[in-house]
């Protein structure tokens, strides 16, 4: 059916509703992507206990600035405006010894790319914090000193 057949007038683009993405949705996307990025580093993950492998994400979404009617809204899908900006903090627990910098960089890069692609949001600030390092030596039950 077309709009003419329905008898309803077309709503101008600037007066239509807005799409919003909740903080928790962005946080779930980021946690999944961070988990996938860290899973590619196989050597040190054996030291991290199973309950500690999930990254903890805090996301704060800000709505995009209001657009005036003079801005061009038509164009290819790649040039569409962002649905907002997001600031995130991702806390991870990593195995040790490992390349901590490479793991954090992979998380930062992949989360930025996929949140932009999947949620249509600009990542304005992303912090990857290492909450804890787990090593084979830290699992010992005795109180002996590790050298």
XYZ file of N, CA and C in Angstrom:
441
model
N 0.830 -1.184 0.000
C 0.000 0.000 0.000
C 0.871 1.243 0.000
N 0.426 2.256 -0.674
C 1.148 3.524 -0.680
C 0.454 4.506 0.240
N 1.145 5.589 0.526
C 0.554 6.590 1.422
C -0.675 7.244 0.788
N -0.616 7.408 -0.531
C -1.767 8.013 -1.206
C -2.989 7.118 -1.057
N -2.764 5.801 -1.123
C -3.880 4.866 -1.001
C -4.433 4.867 0.425
N -3.557 5.083 1.423
C -4.019 5.121 2.811
C -4.784 6.394 3.127
N -4.515 7.436 2.366
C -5.163 8.699 2.669
C -4.427 9.484 3.734
N -3.277 8.983 4.181
C -2.501 9.702 5.194
C -1.439 10.557 4.501
N -1.242 11.771 4.971
C -0.196 12.599 4.375
C 1.183 12.114 4.840
N 2.163 12.321 4.000
C 3.535 11.952 4.359
C 4.042 12.910 5.438
N 4.711 12.366 6.437
C 5.252 13.180 7.517
C 6.646 13.644 7.103
N 6.903 14.934 7.142
C 8.227 15.424 6.767
C 9.309 14.804 7.651
N 10.485 14.616 7.081
C 11.575 13.941 7.747
C 11.943 14.587 9.090
N 11.936 15.883 9.176
C 12.309 16.575 10.405
C 11.286 16.444 11.524
N 10.056 16.033 11.191
C 9.004 15.930 12.191
C 8.736 14.488 12.632
N 9.475 13.535 12.095
C 9.289 12.139 12.475
C 9.899 11.881 13.842
N 9.574 10.745 14.413
C 10.127 10.356 15.711
C 11.617 10.067 15.615
N 12.254 9.944 16.752
C 13.698 9.713 16.790
C 13.985 8.307 17.317
N 15.051 7.725 16.818
C 15.503 6.429 17.302
C 16.461 6.665 18.458
N 16.235 5.977 19.553
C 17.141 6.086 20.694
C 17.677 4.704 21.041
N 18.887 4.680 21.553
C 19.513 3.440 21.982
C 19.844 3.594 23.460
N 19.381 2.655 24.269
C 19.570 2.727 25.716
C 21.018 2.415 26.107
N 21.413 2.942 27.262
C 22.758 2.702 27.797
C 23.050 1.212 27.923
N 22.086 0.463 28.437
C 22.329 -0.959 28.686
C 22.505 -1.751 27.393
N 21.876 -1.301 26.304
C 22.054 -1.972 25.016
C 23.478 -1.772 24.516
N 23.961 -0.550 24.605
C 25.334 -0.260 24.194
C 26.311 -1.024 25.081
N 26.023 -1.111 26.378
C 26.903 -1.842 27.294
C 26.934 -3.333 26.948
N 25.806 -3.907 26.584
C 25.780 -5.329 26.208
C 26.554 -5.570 24.918
N 26.403 -4.676 23.954
C 27.166 -4.809 22.708
C 28.654 -4.745 23.014
N 29.052 -3.768 23.809
C 30.473 -3.586 24.122
C 31.034 -4.772 24.901
N 30.263 -5.321 25.839
C 30.735 -6.477 26.611
C 30.938 -7.691 25.712
N 30.013 -7.920 24.797
C 30.137 -9.051 23.880
C 31.355 -8.887 22.967
N 31.540 -7.692 22.435
C 32.666 -7.436 21.537
C 33.989 -7.548 22.300
N 34.040 -7.041 23.523
C 35.261 -7.138 24.326
C 35.588 -8.594 24.644
N 34.569 -9.369 24.951
C 34.765 -10.800 25.215
C 35.336 -11.501 23.981
N 34.794 -11.180 22.808
C 35.289 -11.769 21.569
C 36.723 -11.338 21.275
N 37.032 -10.072 21.512
C 38.385 -9.573 21.255
C 39.396 -10.259 22.171
N 39.039 -10.449 23.431
C 39.958 -11.091 24.378
C 40.085 -12.589 24.121
N 39.076 -13.195 23.519
C 39.134 -14.637 23.268
C 40.184 -14.998 22.218
N 40.609 -14.034 21.438
C 41.646 -14.285 20.429
C 43.035 -14.445 21.050
N 43.198 -13.996 22.284
C 44.464 -14.150 23.000
C 44.333 -15.402 23.853
N 44.816 -16.529 23.354
C 44.542 -17.818 23.991
C 45.490 -18.171 25.119
N 46.743 -17.755 25.067
C 47.719 -18.222 26.057
C 47.374 -17.823 27.496
N 47.139 -16.550 27.787
C 46.952 -16.162 29.190
C 45.556 -16.396 29.744
N 44.571 -16.741 28.917
C 43.202 -16.843 29.425
C 43.005 -18.024 30.361
N 43.893 -19.008 30.320
C 43.764 -20.159 31.208
C 43.955 -19.796 32.666
N 44.590 -18.672 32.926
C 44.820 -18.247 34.309
C 43.619 -17.523 34.920
N 42.711 -17.037 34.086
C 41.563 -16.277 34.594
C 40.460 -17.253 34.976
N 39.973 -17.201 36.224
C 38.885 -18.094 36.636
C 37.627 -17.842 35.798
N 36.825 -18.874 35.552
C 35.655 -18.748 34.682
C 34.687 -17.625 35.066
N 34.475 -17.368 36.326
C 33.528 -16.329 36.734
C 34.032 -14.918 36.531
N 35.301 -14.765 36.168
C 35.898 -13.442 36.051
C 36.203 -13.053 34.610
N 35.746 -13.817 33.654
C 36.096 -13.559 32.256
C 35.204 -12.521 31.586
N 34.056 -12.221 32.135
C 33.147 -11.275 31.511
C 33.580 -9.847 31.796
N 33.829 -9.064 30.759
C 34.153 -7.650 30.991
C 32.937 -6.921 31.549
N 33.183 -5.979 32.429
C 32.113 -5.167 33.005
C 32.143 -3.806 32.321
N 31.004 -3.411 31.744
C 30.950 -2.191 30.953
C 29.993 -1.199 31.584
N 30.434 0.039 31.668
C 29.582 1.142 32.069
C 29.496 2.078 30.873
N 28.288 2.348 30.409
C 28.100 3.196 29.231
C 27.153 4.337 29.566
N 27.487 5.512 29.058
C 26.622 6.680 29.208
C 26.376 7.232 27.811
N 25.112 7.247 27.410
C 24.726 7.694 26.071
C 24.192 9.111 26.151
N 24.676 9.936 25.235
C 24.153 11.303 25.102
C 23.460 11.410 23.760
N 22.318 12.035 23.761
C 21.578 12.221 22.516
C 22.358 13.139 21.596
N 22.151 12.981 20.295
C 22.856 13.870 19.352
C 22.295 15.281 19.454
N 23.078 16.263 19.061
C 22.548 17.628 19.066
C 21.399 17.743 18.077
N 20.471 18.616 18.378
C 19.318 18.810 17.499
C 19.786 19.349 16.162
N 19.233 18.774 15.105
C 19.571 19.235 13.759
C 18.554 20.265 13.315
N 19.047 21.278 12.600
C 18.089 22.232 12.046
C 17.653 21.738 10.677
N 16.637 22.302 10.135
C 16.077 21.836 8.871
C 16.967 22.088 7.673
N 17.984 22.970 7.795
C 18.833 23.286 6.657
C 19.887 22.228 6.379
N 20.149 21.333 7.339
C 21.157 20.296 7.138
C 20.632 19.240 6.179
N 21.504 18.756 5.341
C 21.119 17.731 4.374
C 20.986 16.392 5.086
N 19.821 15.766 4.964
C 19.602 14.474 5.612
C 19.562 13.337 4.616
N 19.427 13.653 3.322
C 19.436 12.609 2.305
C 20.876 12.289 1.950
N 21.127 11.063 1.581
C 22.478 10.685 1.183
C 22.683 9.216 1.426
N 23.881 8.740 1.143
C 24.162 7.322 1.353
C 24.098 6.952 2.832
N 23.856 5.677 3.092
C 23.699 5.204 4.469
C 24.946 5.448 5.292
N 26.120 5.414 4.705
C 27.366 5.618 5.442
C 27.526 7.035 5.947
N 26.787 7.993 5.366
C 26.930 9.378 5.787
C 25.809 9.830 6.710
N 25.000 8.909 7.171
C 23.896 9.296 8.046
C 24.444 9.770 9.390
N 23.726 10.681 10.035
C 24.217 11.217 11.300
C 24.165 10.163 12.405
N 25.041 10.313 13.379
C 25.095 9.380 14.503
C 23.845 9.538 15.368
N 23.440 8.441 16.018
C 22.262 8.469 16.891
C 22.593 9.044 18.258
N 23.831 9.376 18.483
C 24.253 9.942 19.747
C 25.720 9.661 19.989
N 26.184 10.092 21.143
C 27.554 9.825 21.546
C 27.524 8.952 22.786
N 28.535 8.119 22.924
C 28.598 7.235 24.079
C 29.987 7.339 24.707
N 30.000 7.357 26.019
C 31.233 7.289 26.799
C 31.186 5.966 27.545
N 32.298 5.215 27.478
C 32.307 3.890 28.099
C 33.549 3.662 28.933
N 33.364 2.814 29.931
C 34.476 2.294 30.735
C 34.307 0.782 30.745
N 35.344 0.080 30.301
C 35.311 -1.375 30.241
C 36.356 -1.901 31.212
N 35.918 -2.644 32.216
C 36.826 -3.243 33.201
C 37.029 -4.710 32.841
N 38.293 -5.099 32.698
C 38.619 -6.474 32.318
C 39.567 -7.079 33.345
N 39.548 -8.400 33.410
C 40.508 -9.157 34.206
C 41.289 -10.014 33.228
N 42.605 -9.931 33.289
C 43.460 -10.595 32.317
C 44.383 -11.595 32.972
N 44.823 -12.544 32.170
C 45.825 -13.489 32.621
C 47.206 -12.855 32.585
N 48.093 -13.365 33.420
C 49.447 -12.828 33.473
C 50.429 -13.982 33.514
N 51.499 -13.970 32.845
C 52.028 -12.912 31.986
C 51.344 -12.931 30.625
N 51.168 -11.750 30.051
C 50.558 -11.602 28.733
C 50.879 -10.212 28.212
N 50.521 -9.975 26.977
C 50.707 -8.660 26.383
C 49.471 -7.821 26.707
N 49.522 -7.148 27.831
C 48.375 -6.388 28.332
C 48.013 -5.255 27.385
N 49.012 -4.570 26.868
C 48.762 -3.456 25.953
C 48.049 -3.893 24.690
N 48.470 -5.015 24.126
C 47.834 -5.513 22.900
C 46.388 -5.918 23.160
N 46.127 -6.518 24.300
C 44.756 -6.926 24.620
C 43.857 -5.708 24.807
N 44.337 -4.705 25.528
C 43.544 -3.490 25.738
C 43.324 -2.743 24.422
N 44.345 -2.692 23.564
C 44.207 -2.023 22.273
C 43.192 -2.748 21.386
N 43.203 -4.077 21.415
C 42.245 -4.848 20.617
C 40.820 -4.595 21.099
N 40.625 -4.561 22.406
C 39.296 -4.281 22.962
C 38.853 -2.886 22.542
N 39.722 -1.903 22.708
C 39.385 -0.523 22.367
C 39.038 -0.389 20.882
N 39.837 -0.964 20.018
C 39.631 -0.851 18.574
C 38.326 -1.530 18.144
N 38.124 -2.769 18.580
C 36.947 -3.511 18.123
C 35.648 -2.966 18.705
N 35.666 -2.546 19.958
C 34.453 -1.975 20.555
C 34.083 -0.679 19.839
N 35.065 0.159 19.555
C 34.787 1.414 18.857
C 34.184 1.148 17.483
N 34.785 0.223 16.735
C 34.296 -0.082 15.390
C 32.883 -0.653 15.420
N 32.635 -1.619 16.287
C 31.341 -2.305 16.256
C 30.217 -1.499 16.875
N 30.490 -0.715 17.907
C 29.424 0.135 18.466
C 29.027 1.180 17.436
N 29.999 1.707 16.714
C 29.688 2.667 15.655
C 28.846 2.005 14.569
N 29.214 0.787 14.176
C 28.489 0.101 13.103
C 27.128 -0.415 13.555
N 27.065 -1.073 14.699
C 25.825 -1.732 15.128
C 24.818 -0.778 15.750
N 25.287 0.130 16.595
C 24.359 1.017 17.292
C 24.246 2.376 16.616
N 25.118 2.663 15.657
C 25.059 3.945 14.971
C 25.436 5.102 15.866
N 26.349 4.857 16.811
C 26.744 5.889 17.761
C 28.221 6.201 17.636
N 28.552 7.427 17.947
C 29.942 7.860 17.961
C 30.510 7.586 19.356
N 31.640 6.910 19.423
C 32.293 6.645 20.709
C 33.214 7.815 20.997
N 32.803 8.657 21.941
C 33.579 9.865 22.229
C 34.687 9.612 23.240
N 34.505 8.632 24.113
C 35.503 8.348 25.142
C 35.398 6.878 25.508
N 36.522 6.186 25.487
C 36.536 4.765 25.822
C 37.761 4.473 26.667
N 37.518 4.001 27.873
C 38.593 3.644 28.795
C 38.543 2.142 29.033
N 39.680 1.476 28.826
C 39.791 0.057 29.141
C 40.654 -0.040 30.385
N 40.065 -0.492 31.473
C 40.774 -0.585 32.752
C 41.012 -2.048 33.099
N 42.233 -2.355 33.496
C 42.560 -3.709 33.932
C 42.309 -3.748 35.442
N 41.260 -4.443 35.835
C 40.873 -4.528 37.243
C 41.773 -5.470 38.033
N 42.152 -6.572 37.384
C 42.937 -7.578 38.103
C 43.707 -8.431 37.109
N 44.897 -8.838 37.522
C 45.702 -9.775 36.745
C 45.710 -11.108 37.471
N 45.478 -12.182 36.740
C 45.471 -13.521 37.315
C 46.660 -14.292 36.760
N 47.430 -14.900 37.648
C 48.537 -15.735 37.185
C 48.397 -17.126 37.790
N 49.170 -18.048 37.261
C 49.155 -19.405 37.794
C 49.652 -19.399 39.227
N 50.548 -18.491 39.567
C 51.105 -18.426 40.918
C 50.096 -17.902 41.939
N 49.148 -17.090 41.507
C 48.187 -16.520 42.457
C 47.129 -17.531 42.890
N 47.069 -18.681 42.254
C 46.080 -19.702 42.618
C 46.585 -20.638 43.710
N 47.797 -20.493 44.116
C 48.333 -21.382 45.143
C 47.577 -21.201 46.443
N 47.383 -22.278 47.132
C 46.621 -22.211 48.381
C 47.498 -21.864 49.564
N 48.781 -22.145 49.473
C 49.687 -21.848 50.576
C 49.988 -20.365 50.670
N 50.577 -19.981 51.763
C 50.894 -18.583 52.002
C 52.340 -18.263 51.613
N 52.969 -19.127 50.840
C 54.366 -18.903 50.511
C 54.537 -17.709 49.579
N 55.703 -17.142 49.610
C 56.006 -15.976 48.812
C 56.340 -16.416 47.389
N 55.825 -15.645 46.409
C 56.083 -15.928 45.013
C 57.239 -15.052 44.552
N 58.269 -15.676 43.964
C 59.429 -14.881 43.495
C 59.439 -14.804 42.016
